[in-house]
Short mmCIF file of N, CA and C and ligand atoms in Angstrom, two decimals:
data_model
loop_
_atom_site.label_atom_id
_atom_site.label_comp_id
_atom_site.label_asym_id
_atom_site.label_seq_id
_atom_site.Cartn_x
_atom_site.Cartn_y
_atom_site.Cartn_z
N MET A 31 -34.84 -11.39 3.62
CA MET A 31 -35.30 -10.43 2.66
C MET A 31 -35.12 -9.28 3.08
N LEU A 32 -36.03 -8.81 4.06
CA LEU A 32 -36.27 -7.58 4.51
C LEU A 32 -34.61 -6.82 5.18
N ASN A 33 -33.82 -7.76 5.54
CA ASN A 33 -32.84 -7.29 6.15
C ASN A 33 -31.73 -7.16 4.94
N HIS A 34 -32.08 -7.18 3.69
CA HIS A 34 -30.76 -7.29 2.59
C HIS A 34 -30.36 -5.91 2.90
N ALA A 35 -29.04 -5.69 2.50
CA ALA A 35 -28.69 -4.32 2.43
C ALA A 35 -28.71 -3.63 1.21
N VAL A 36 -29.32 -2.19 0.83
CA VAL A 36 -29.68 -1.18 0.05
C VAL A 36 -28.72 -0.31 0.48
N LEU A 37 -27.92 -0.03 -0.82
CA LEU A 37 -27.18 1.29 -0.92
C LEU A 37 -28.16 2.60 -1.34
N LEU A 38 -27.74 3.53 -0.09
CA LEU A 38 -28.60 5.22 -0.51
C LEU A 38 -27.95 6.02 -0.87
N LEU A 39 -28.10 6.66 -1.98
CA LEU A 39 -27.53 7.79 -2.35
C LEU A 39 -28.49 9.11 -1.96
N ASN A 40 -27.40 9.94 -1.99
CA ASN A 40 -27.78 11.46 -2.04
C ASN A 40 -28.57 11.62 -3.36
N GLN A 41 -29.27 12.96 -3.32
CA GLN A 41 -29.98 13.38 -4.39
C GLN A 41 -28.79 13.50 -5.70
N SER A 42 -27.90 13.92 -5.24
CA SER A 42 -26.34 13.99 -6.22
C SER A 42 -25.82 12.97 -6.74
N TYR A 43 -26.17 11.83 -6.18
CA TYR A 43 -25.81 10.56 -6.44
C TYR A 43 -24.75 10.27 -5.97
N GLU A 44 -24.40 10.79 -4.82
CA GLU A 44 -23.44 10.75 -3.84
C GLU A 44 -23.75 9.41 -2.80
N PRO A 45 -22.70 8.64 -2.57
CA PRO A 45 -23.13 7.42 -1.84
C PRO A 45 -23.63 7.83 -0.34
N LEU A 46 -24.56 7.77 0.40
CA LEU A 46 -24.65 8.13 1.90
C LEU A 46 -24.18 7.20 2.80
N THR A 47 -24.66 5.93 2.86
CA THR A 47 -24.55 4.77 3.76
C THR A 47 -25.63 3.47 2.76
N VAL A 48 -25.72 2.54 4.00
CA VAL A 48 -26.42 1.45 3.18
C VAL A 48 -27.61 1.04 4.35
N CYS A 49 -28.99 1.00 3.91
CA CYS A 49 -29.88 0.57 5.01
C CYS A 49 -30.07 -0.77 4.58
N ASN A 50 -31.42 -1.55 4.69
CA ASN A 50 -32.28 -2.42 4.40
C ASN A 50 -33.58 -2.21 4.04
N VAL A 51 -33.81 -3.39 3.31
CA VAL A 51 -34.82 -3.56 2.24
C VAL A 51 -35.89 -2.96 2.90
N LYS A 52 -36.28 -3.01 4.06
CA LYS A 52 -37.34 -2.75 4.69
C LYS A 52 -37.43 -0.85 4.69
N ARG A 53 -36.40 -0.48 5.26
CA ARG A 53 -36.27 0.89 5.72
C ARG A 53 -36.14 1.65 3.95
N ALA A 54 -35.74 0.78 3.20
CA ALA A 54 -35.80 1.51 1.75
C ALA A 54 -37.06 1.86 1.05
N ILE A 55 -37.90 0.15 1.05
CA ILE A 55 -39.37 0.38 0.89
C ILE A 55 -40.09 1.59 1.68
N THR A 56 -39.69 1.72 2.87
CA THR A 56 -40.39 2.77 3.65
C THR A 56 -39.89 3.79 3.15
N LEU A 57 -38.62 4.21 2.71
CA LEU A 57 -38.65 5.60 2.35
C LEU A 57 -39.28 5.51 0.68
N ILE A 58 -39.19 4.93 -0.33
CA ILE A 58 -39.69 4.67 -1.49
C ILE A 58 -41.44 5.06 -1.22
N TYR A 59 -42.23 4.59 -0.28
CA TYR A 59 -43.38 4.80 -0.28
C TYR A 59 -43.96 5.97 0.35
N LEU A 60 -42.63 6.47 1.53
CA LEU A 60 -43.23 8.06 1.87
C LEU A 60 -42.85 9.09 0.96
N GLY A 61 -42.41 8.55 -0.70
CA GLY A 61 -41.96 9.67 -1.44
C GLY A 61 -40.78 10.40 -1.03
N LYS A 62 -39.94 9.73 -0.30
CA LYS A 62 -38.61 10.38 0.09
C LYS A 62 -37.47 9.51 -0.69
N ALA A 63 -37.58 8.55 -1.43
CA ALA A 63 -36.36 8.21 -2.41
C ALA A 63 -37.33 7.68 -3.32
N GLU A 64 -36.33 7.17 -4.34
CA GLU A 64 -36.78 6.75 -5.79
C GLU A 64 -35.59 5.63 -5.83
N MET A 65 -36.69 4.30 -6.46
CA MET A 65 -35.53 3.33 -6.80
C MET A 65 -34.95 3.78 -7.83
N VAL A 66 -33.27 3.07 -8.32
CA VAL A 66 -32.51 3.51 -9.19
C VAL A 66 -32.16 2.39 -9.42
N GLU A 67 -31.96 1.31 -8.77
CA GLU A 67 -31.64 -0.11 -9.44
C GLU A 67 -32.34 -1.05 -8.44
N LYS A 68 -32.99 -2.13 -8.94
CA LYS A 68 -33.88 -2.71 -8.48
C LYS A 68 -32.88 -4.21 -8.39
N ASN A 69 -33.57 -5.31 -7.41
CA ASN A 69 -32.90 -6.51 -7.60
C ASN A 69 -33.75 -7.21 -8.20
N SER A 70 -33.40 -8.69 -8.57
CA SER A 70 -34.38 -9.09 -9.42
C SER A 70 -35.07 -9.93 -7.97
N GLY A 71 -36.57 -10.18 -8.17
CA GLY A 71 -37.22 -10.78 -7.38
C GLY A 71 -38.20 -9.77 -6.89
N TRP A 72 -39.38 -10.01 -6.32
CA TRP A 72 -40.42 -9.20 -5.90
C TRP A 72 -40.93 -9.24 -4.11
N LEU A 73 -41.53 -8.50 -3.80
CA LEU A 73 -41.66 -8.68 -2.25
C LEU A 73 -43.36 -8.83 -2.66
N HIS A 74 -44.14 -9.86 -1.62
CA HIS A 74 -45.19 -10.11 -2.01
C HIS A 74 -45.97 -9.51 -0.53
N SER A 75 -47.07 -8.83 -0.75
CA SER A 75 -47.90 -8.84 0.44
C SER A 75 -49.28 -8.81 -0.33
N VAL A 76 -50.10 -9.12 0.72
CA VAL A 76 -51.79 -9.15 0.66
C VAL A 76 -51.96 -8.31 -0.70
N SER A 77 -51.71 -7.18 -0.67
CA SER A 77 -52.24 -6.24 -1.74
C SER A 77 -51.30 -6.09 -2.97
N MET A 78 -50.05 -5.70 -2.69
CA MET A 78 -49.68 -5.73 -3.95
C MET A 78 -47.94 -6.42 -4.10
N GLN A 79 -47.28 -6.09 -5.18
CA GLN A 79 -45.79 -6.91 -5.32
C GLN A 79 -45.03 -5.36 -5.35
N VAL A 80 -43.80 -5.67 -4.60
CA VAL A 80 -42.72 -4.44 -4.67
C VAL A 80 -41.53 -5.32 -4.99
N PRO A 81 -41.12 -4.51 -6.53
CA PRO A 81 -39.86 -4.79 -6.49
C PRO A 81 -38.43 -4.76 -5.55
N ILE A 82 -37.65 -5.20 -5.32
CA ILE A 82 -36.44 -5.42 -4.30
C ILE A 82 -35.90 -4.32 -4.11
N PRO A 83 -35.40 -3.19 -3.68
CA PRO A 83 -34.50 -2.22 -4.24
C PRO A 83 -33.30 -2.83 -3.96
N SER A 84 -32.36 -2.23 -4.66
CA SER A 84 -30.67 -2.55 -4.28
C SER A 84 -30.04 -1.07 -4.32
N VAL A 85 -30.69 -0.04 -4.86
CA VAL A 85 -29.45 1.24 -4.77
C VAL A 85 -30.80 2.05 -4.90
N ILE A 86 -31.08 3.44 -3.93
CA ILE A 86 -32.23 3.55 -3.82
C ILE A 86 -31.42 5.48 -3.90
N ARG A 87 -32.33 6.38 -4.08
CA ARG A 87 -31.77 8.01 -3.77
C ARG A 87 -32.66 8.76 -3.40
N LEU A 88 -32.28 9.57 -2.57
CA LEU A 88 -33.09 10.38 -1.79
C LEU A 88 -33.63 11.70 -3.05
N GLY A 89 -35.26 11.61 -2.86
CA GLY A 89 -35.12 13.34 -3.73
C GLY A 89 -34.74 14.23 -3.22
N ARG A 90 -34.37 14.83 -2.11
CA ARG A 90 -33.87 15.65 -1.69
C ARG A 90 -32.25 16.05 -1.04
N GLN A 91 -31.36 16.38 -1.51
CA GLN A 91 -30.16 16.48 -0.57
C GLN A 91 -29.86 16.82 0.51
N ILE A 92 -29.55 15.86 1.35
CA ILE A 92 -29.22 16.29 2.64
C ILE A 92 -27.74 16.14 3.23
N LYS A 93 -27.65 17.09 4.38
CA LYS A 93 -26.10 17.00 4.68
C LYS A 93 -26.23 16.14 5.63
N VAL A 94 -25.34 15.39 5.78
CA VAL A 94 -24.89 14.31 6.85
C VAL A 94 -23.57 14.44 7.28
N PRO A 95 -23.30 14.28 8.53
CA PRO A 95 -21.75 14.20 8.72
C PRO A 95 -21.36 12.09 8.27
N ARG A 96 -20.09 12.59 7.82
CA ARG A 96 -19.53 11.34 7.60
C ARG A 96 -19.43 9.88 8.76
N THR A 97 -19.80 9.22 8.83
CA THR A 97 -19.14 7.81 9.83
C THR A 97 -17.74 8.27 9.73
N ARG A 98 -16.96 8.17 10.97
CA ARG A 98 -15.77 8.29 11.37
C ARG A 98 -15.76 6.98 11.12
N ILE A 99 -14.43 6.87 10.27
CA ILE A 99 -13.85 5.51 10.15
C ILE A 99 -12.77 5.40 11.51
N LEU A 100 -12.57 4.06 12.13
CA LEU A 100 -11.72 4.29 13.33
C LEU A 100 -10.50 4.28 13.00
N LEU A 101 -9.51 4.66 13.78
CA LEU A 101 -8.15 4.18 13.42
C LEU A 101 -7.72 3.13 14.55
N ASN A 102 -7.58 1.91 13.91
CA ASN A 102 -7.27 0.78 14.73
C ASN A 102 -6.58 0.00 13.67
N ARG A 103 -6.09 -0.94 14.66
CA ARG A 103 -5.32 -2.51 13.47
C ARG A 103 -5.84 -2.76 12.61
N LYS A 104 -7.27 -3.08 12.81
CA LYS A 104 -8.13 -3.57 12.05
C LYS A 104 -8.14 -2.81 10.63
N ASN A 105 -8.61 -1.69 10.72
CA ASN A 105 -8.52 -0.89 9.86
C ASN A 105 -7.45 -0.54 8.94
N LEU A 106 -6.48 -0.31 9.45
CA LEU A 106 -5.13 0.09 9.21
C LEU A 106 -4.70 -1.07 8.15
N ILE A 107 -4.93 -2.17 8.44
CA ILE A 107 -4.33 -3.28 7.57
C ILE A 107 -5.50 -3.72 6.63
N ILE A 108 -6.50 -3.13 6.89
CA ILE A 108 -7.45 -3.29 5.44
C ILE A 108 -7.10 -1.89 4.46
N ARG A 109 -6.49 -0.92 5.28
CA ARG A 109 -6.31 0.39 4.26
C ARG A 109 -5.03 -0.14 3.62
N ASP A 110 -4.05 -0.68 4.20
CA ASP A 110 -2.72 -1.36 3.53
C ASP A 110 -3.16 -2.38 3.01
N ASN A 111 -4.19 -2.75 2.69
CA ASN A 111 -4.59 -3.91 2.07
C ASN A 111 -3.36 -5.26 2.14
N HIS A 112 -3.05 -5.47 4.05
CA HIS A 112 -2.62 -6.65 4.36
C HIS A 112 -0.93 -6.71 3.58
N THR A 113 -0.55 -5.60 3.63
CA THR A 113 0.80 -5.26 2.71
C THR A 113 1.93 -4.65 3.55
N CYS A 114 2.96 -5.41 3.87
CA CYS A 114 3.94 -4.25 4.31
C CYS A 114 4.37 -3.40 3.77
N GLN A 115 4.78 -1.99 4.48
CA GLN A 115 4.26 -0.33 3.56
C GLN A 115 5.71 0.05 3.14
N TYR A 116 6.43 -1.71 3.87
CA TYR A 116 7.60 -0.88 3.67
C TYR A 116 8.64 -2.27 2.54
N CYS A 117 8.18 -3.23 2.33
CA CYS A 117 8.95 -4.31 1.53
C CYS A 117 7.72 -4.55 0.58
N GLY A 118 6.84 -4.31 1.17
CA GLY A 118 5.43 -4.73 -0.51
C GLY A 118 5.19 -5.99 -0.14
N LYS A 119 5.50 -6.84 1.12
CA LYS A 119 5.60 -8.21 1.06
C LYS A 119 3.84 -8.68 1.41
N LYS A 120 3.34 -9.20 1.77
CA LYS A 120 2.15 -9.70 1.99
C LYS A 120 2.19 -10.57 3.07
N THR A 121 2.64 -10.61 4.54
CA THR A 121 3.16 -11.72 5.30
C THR A 121 2.33 -11.37 6.65
N SER A 122 2.44 -12.33 7.31
CA SER A 122 2.26 -12.44 8.74
C SER A 122 3.08 -12.90 9.56
N PRO A 123 2.83 -12.26 11.00
CA PRO A 123 2.14 -11.31 11.26
C PRO A 123 2.57 -10.14 10.97
N LEU A 124 1.73 -9.33 11.08
CA LEU A 124 2.01 -8.04 10.67
C LEU A 124 1.71 -6.94 11.87
N THR A 125 2.53 -5.88 11.61
CA THR A 125 2.89 -5.16 13.16
C THR A 125 2.39 -3.84 12.51
N ILE A 126 2.37 -2.75 13.60
CA ILE A 126 1.72 -1.56 13.13
C ILE A 126 3.07 -0.66 13.54
N ASP A 127 3.48 0.03 12.74
CA ASP A 127 4.78 0.93 12.63
C ASP A 127 4.38 2.53 12.82
N HIS A 128 4.92 2.99 13.65
CA HIS A 128 4.96 4.54 13.75
C HIS A 128 6.29 5.09 12.82
N VAL A 129 5.98 5.72 11.59
CA VAL A 129 6.51 6.17 10.54
C VAL A 129 7.57 7.04 11.30
N ILE A 130 7.05 8.38 11.49
CA ILE A 130 7.62 8.82 12.38
C ILE A 130 7.67 8.52 14.01
N PRO A 131 8.78 7.74 14.99
CA PRO A 131 8.69 7.31 15.96
C PRO A 131 8.08 8.24 17.14
N LYS A 132 7.31 7.47 18.05
CA LYS A 132 6.92 8.37 18.81
C LYS A 132 7.99 8.89 20.02
N HIS A 133 8.96 8.57 19.43
CA HIS A 133 10.41 9.48 20.98
C HIS A 133 10.38 10.79 19.82
N TYR A 134 10.11 10.67 18.53
CA TYR A 134 10.51 12.06 17.83
C TYR A 134 9.27 12.91 17.54
N GLY A 135 8.05 12.80 18.43
CA GLY A 135 6.74 13.43 18.36
C GLY A 135 6.09 12.68 17.21
N GLY A 136 6.36 11.74 16.86
CA GLY A 136 5.35 10.82 15.71
C GLY A 136 3.83 10.71 16.78
N LYS A 137 2.73 11.06 15.81
CA LYS A 137 1.54 10.78 16.68
C LYS A 137 0.97 9.81 16.00
N ASP A 138 -0.11 9.35 16.61
CA ASP A 138 -1.17 8.07 16.50
C ASP A 138 -2.27 8.63 15.59
N THR A 139 -1.88 8.81 13.95
CA THR A 139 -2.50 9.27 13.22
C THR A 139 -2.65 8.21 11.68
N TRP A 140 -3.68 8.77 10.64
CA TRP A 140 -3.51 7.87 9.69
C TRP A 140 -2.33 8.04 8.75
N GLU A 141 -1.79 9.06 9.43
CA GLU A 141 -0.59 9.86 8.21
C GLU A 141 0.23 9.10 8.91
N ASN A 142 0.81 9.04 10.07
CA ASN A 142 1.79 8.12 10.72
C ASN A 142 1.81 6.86 11.04
N LEU A 143 1.02 6.18 10.36
CA LEU A 143 0.89 4.86 11.07
C LEU A 143 0.87 3.76 9.83
N VAL A 144 1.56 2.95 9.35
CA VAL A 144 1.24 1.92 8.91
C VAL A 144 1.63 0.24 9.06
N VAL A 145 1.43 -0.50 8.27
CA VAL A 145 1.51 -1.87 8.82
C VAL A 145 2.78 -2.34 8.03
N ALA A 146 3.47 -3.07 9.16
CA ALA A 146 4.84 -3.40 8.69
C ALA A 146 5.38 -4.94 8.85
N CYS A 147 5.94 -5.81 8.30
CA CYS A 147 6.14 -6.85 8.98
C CYS A 147 7.13 -6.97 9.66
N GLN A 148 7.50 -7.93 10.45
CA GLN A 148 7.74 -7.95 12.02
C GLN A 148 9.55 -7.74 11.05
N ALA A 149 9.78 -8.38 9.99
CA ALA A 149 11.05 -7.89 9.54
C ALA A 149 11.57 -6.78 9.50
N CYS A 150 10.64 -6.06 8.82
CA CYS A 150 10.77 -4.59 8.41
C CYS A 150 10.61 -3.50 9.79
N ASN A 151 9.96 -3.94 10.38
CA ASN A 151 9.54 -3.19 11.84
C ASN A 151 11.10 -3.17 12.49
N HIS A 152 11.59 -4.83 12.69
CA HIS A 152 12.50 -5.00 13.70
C HIS A 152 13.55 -4.16 13.08
N ARG A 153 13.74 -3.93 11.76
CA ARG A 153 15.35 -3.34 11.14
C ARG A 153 14.85 -1.51 11.14
N LYS A 154 13.98 -0.96 10.80
CA LYS A 154 13.50 0.43 11.38
C LYS A 154 13.60 0.10 12.43
N ALA A 155 13.65 -0.18 13.42
CA ALA A 155 13.61 -0.26 14.80
C ALA A 155 12.86 1.35 15.20
N ASN A 156 13.94 2.10 16.33
CA ASN A 156 13.27 3.52 16.27
C ASN A 156 13.52 4.56 15.68
N ARG A 157 13.61 4.07 14.30
CA ARG A 157 14.55 5.37 13.72
C ARG A 157 13.30 5.66 12.73
N THR A 158 13.49 6.95 12.17
CA THR A 158 12.41 7.49 11.05
C THR A 158 12.96 6.39 9.83
N PRO A 159 12.30 6.23 8.74
CA PRO A 159 12.54 5.77 7.59
C PRO A 159 13.91 6.19 6.73
N GLU A 160 14.16 7.63 7.18
CA GLU A 160 15.57 8.26 6.37
C GLU A 160 16.60 7.64 6.54
N GLN A 161 16.48 7.75 8.29
CA GLN A 161 17.30 7.27 9.29
C GLN A 161 17.89 5.97 9.05
N ALA A 162 16.58 4.62 9.08
CA ALA A 162 16.72 3.31 8.69
C ALA A 162 16.83 2.92 7.17
N GLY A 163 17.01 4.29 6.32
CA GLY A 163 17.26 3.64 4.52
C GLY A 163 16.31 3.56 4.11
N MET A 164 15.16 3.33 4.65
CA MET A 164 14.19 2.70 4.12
C MET A 164 12.93 3.52 3.37
N THR A 165 12.12 2.68 2.64
CA THR A 165 11.01 4.10 1.88
C THR A 165 9.95 3.60 2.06
N LEU A 166 8.97 4.01 2.14
CA LEU A 166 7.25 3.40 2.21
C LEU A 166 7.11 3.61 0.76
N ILE A 167 6.55 2.36 0.43
CA ILE A 167 5.76 1.93 -0.90
C ILE A 167 4.67 2.99 -1.40
N ARG A 168 4.03 3.78 -0.13
CA ARG A 168 2.88 4.76 -0.42
C ARG A 168 3.08 5.79 0.59
N LYS A 169 2.54 6.75 0.37
CA LYS A 169 2.14 7.67 1.41
C LYS A 169 1.03 7.00 2.01
N PRO A 170 1.24 6.80 3.32
CA PRO A 170 -0.21 6.97 4.26
C PRO A 170 -1.06 8.06 4.41
N GLN A 171 -2.39 8.01 4.24
CA GLN A 171 -3.59 8.75 4.18
C GLN A 171 -4.44 8.39 4.98
N LYS A 172 -5.25 9.60 5.39
CA LYS A 172 -6.55 8.98 6.07
C LYS A 172 -7.45 8.48 4.65
N PRO A 173 -8.19 7.45 5.40
CA PRO A 173 -9.28 6.66 3.91
C PRO A 173 -10.09 7.46 3.61
N HIS A 174 -10.61 7.71 2.42
CA HIS A 174 -11.72 8.42 1.75
C HIS A 174 -12.61 7.70 2.41
N TYR A 175 -14.04 8.35 2.43
CA TYR A 175 -15.09 7.48 2.57
C TYR A 175 -15.74 6.52 2.12
N PHE A 176 -15.07 6.80 1.09
CA PHE A 176 -15.82 5.66 -0.41
C PHE A 176 -15.02 4.43 0.21
N PHE A 177 -13.83 4.58 0.88
CA PHE A 177 -13.18 3.19 1.84
C PHE A 177 -14.43 2.61 2.77
N TYR A 178 -14.47 3.28 3.34
CA TYR A 178 -15.57 2.73 4.44
C TYR A 178 -16.99 1.64 3.72
N LEU A 179 -17.26 2.67 2.84
CA LEU A 179 -18.14 1.99 2.29
C LEU A 179 -17.59 0.58 1.54
N GLN A 180 -16.77 0.52 0.44
CA GLN A 180 -16.09 -0.39 -0.36
C GLN A 180 -15.76 -1.56 0.66
N LYS A 181 -14.55 -0.80 1.87
CA LYS A 181 -13.85 -2.25 2.40
C LYS A 181 -14.45 -2.34 3.81
N ILE A 182 -15.18 -1.53 4.25
CA ILE A 182 -15.70 -1.94 5.65
C ILE A 182 -17.13 -2.24 5.67
N ILE A 183 -17.82 -1.80 4.73
CA ILE A 183 -19.68 -2.10 4.84
C ILE A 183 -19.36 -3.48 3.73
N GLY A 184 -18.27 -2.95 2.76
CA GLY A 184 -17.95 -3.99 1.38
C GLY A 184 -19.42 -3.68 0.42
N VAL A 185 -18.92 -4.41 -0.55
CA VAL A 185 -19.92 -4.45 -1.59
C VAL A 185 -20.62 -5.54 -1.93
N LYS A 186 -21.85 -5.44 -1.24
CA LYS A 186 -22.89 -6.27 -0.88
C LYS A 186 -23.37 -6.45 -2.24
N ASP A 187 -23.37 -6.22 -3.35
CA ASP A 187 -24.45 -6.19 -4.45
C ASP A 187 -23.76 -5.30 -5.61
N GLN A 188 -23.65 -6.15 -6.56
CA GLN A 188 -22.86 -5.79 -7.59
C GLN A 188 -23.57 -4.90 -8.49
N GLN A 189 -24.36 -4.58 -8.07
CA GLN A 189 -25.26 -3.28 -8.53
C GLN A 189 -25.12 -1.91 -8.17
N TRP A 190 -23.85 -2.17 -6.78
CA TRP A 190 -23.77 -0.86 -6.07
C TRP A 190 -22.17 -0.37 -6.77
N LYS A 191 -21.47 -1.17 -7.49
CA LYS A 191 -20.32 -0.78 -7.97
C LYS A 191 -19.87 0.29 -8.80
N PRO A 192 -20.96 0.91 -9.67
CA PRO A 192 -20.77 1.94 -10.26
C PRO A 192 -21.02 3.24 -9.22
N TYR A 193 -22.00 3.14 -8.52
CA TYR A 193 -22.09 4.20 -7.73
C TYR A 193 -21.17 4.54 -6.54
N LEU A 194 -19.97 3.44 -6.23
CA LEU A 194 -19.45 3.35 -5.35
C LEU A 194 -17.55 3.53 -6.31
N PHE A 195 -17.97 3.87 -7.06
CA PHE A 195 -16.80 4.25 -8.57
C PHE A 195 -15.98 2.84 -8.79
N ILE A 196 -16.57 1.60 -8.41
CA ILE A 196 -15.64 0.96 -8.59
C ILE A 196 -15.92 0.18 -10.00
N LYS A 197 -14.59 0.04 -10.71
CA LYS A 197 -15.10 -0.88 -11.72
C LYS A 197 -14.68 -2.07 -12.04
N ASP A 198 -15.36 -2.60 -12.92
CA ASP A 198 -15.33 -4.21 -12.92
C ASP A 198 -14.28 -4.58 -13.73
ZN1 LIG B 1054 8.59 -5.74 5.17
#
C-alpha cells in the first residue's frame, strides 16, 4: 500500500512525476504538499487514520528538469502506437526506419526515426519517402512530456486522468 503510485503536481497543477504513497504522505505531513484526490481507503497508524492520496499538489511551484525520454526502439514503438508509419498497419515484426536515410545525412533523432513494417521498410529501402513514392501517416515528433507520464509510467489510477489531460 505504501508503494502505490501517487501523481505529484506542481503548484500550477502541471503533472511533475509519480511518487509512492509513503513519500506523498510525508510531503503532506511536512506541509509541502496538499491532497488533491484521495483514494478509497485509509492508512491506519497507532494514533491516527490517514486517507490514501491519489493526486497531490506541491504548495510551492518548483522548477524541475524534465525526465529525458530515451530514444530507443521500445519508446519509438510506443510513440508510433505499434503502427507502421507508412501503411498504417499494426503488424509485427516492426522495424525502425530512418525517414531520411543515413547516407543522405539522416540522423538518429525522434524526428527522423519511425516504425515501419518489414514490407514497407523493404519497399522504401535506402531512399527518402519522396523517392520511394511513400508518405508518412504522421510527422514524427519528439514526444511531449505527457507521453512519458501517460505511456511510460502509465495511468495507474483513474483519478489521474484529468490531470494528464486524458478524456474518458
Ligand atoms: Zn507498412
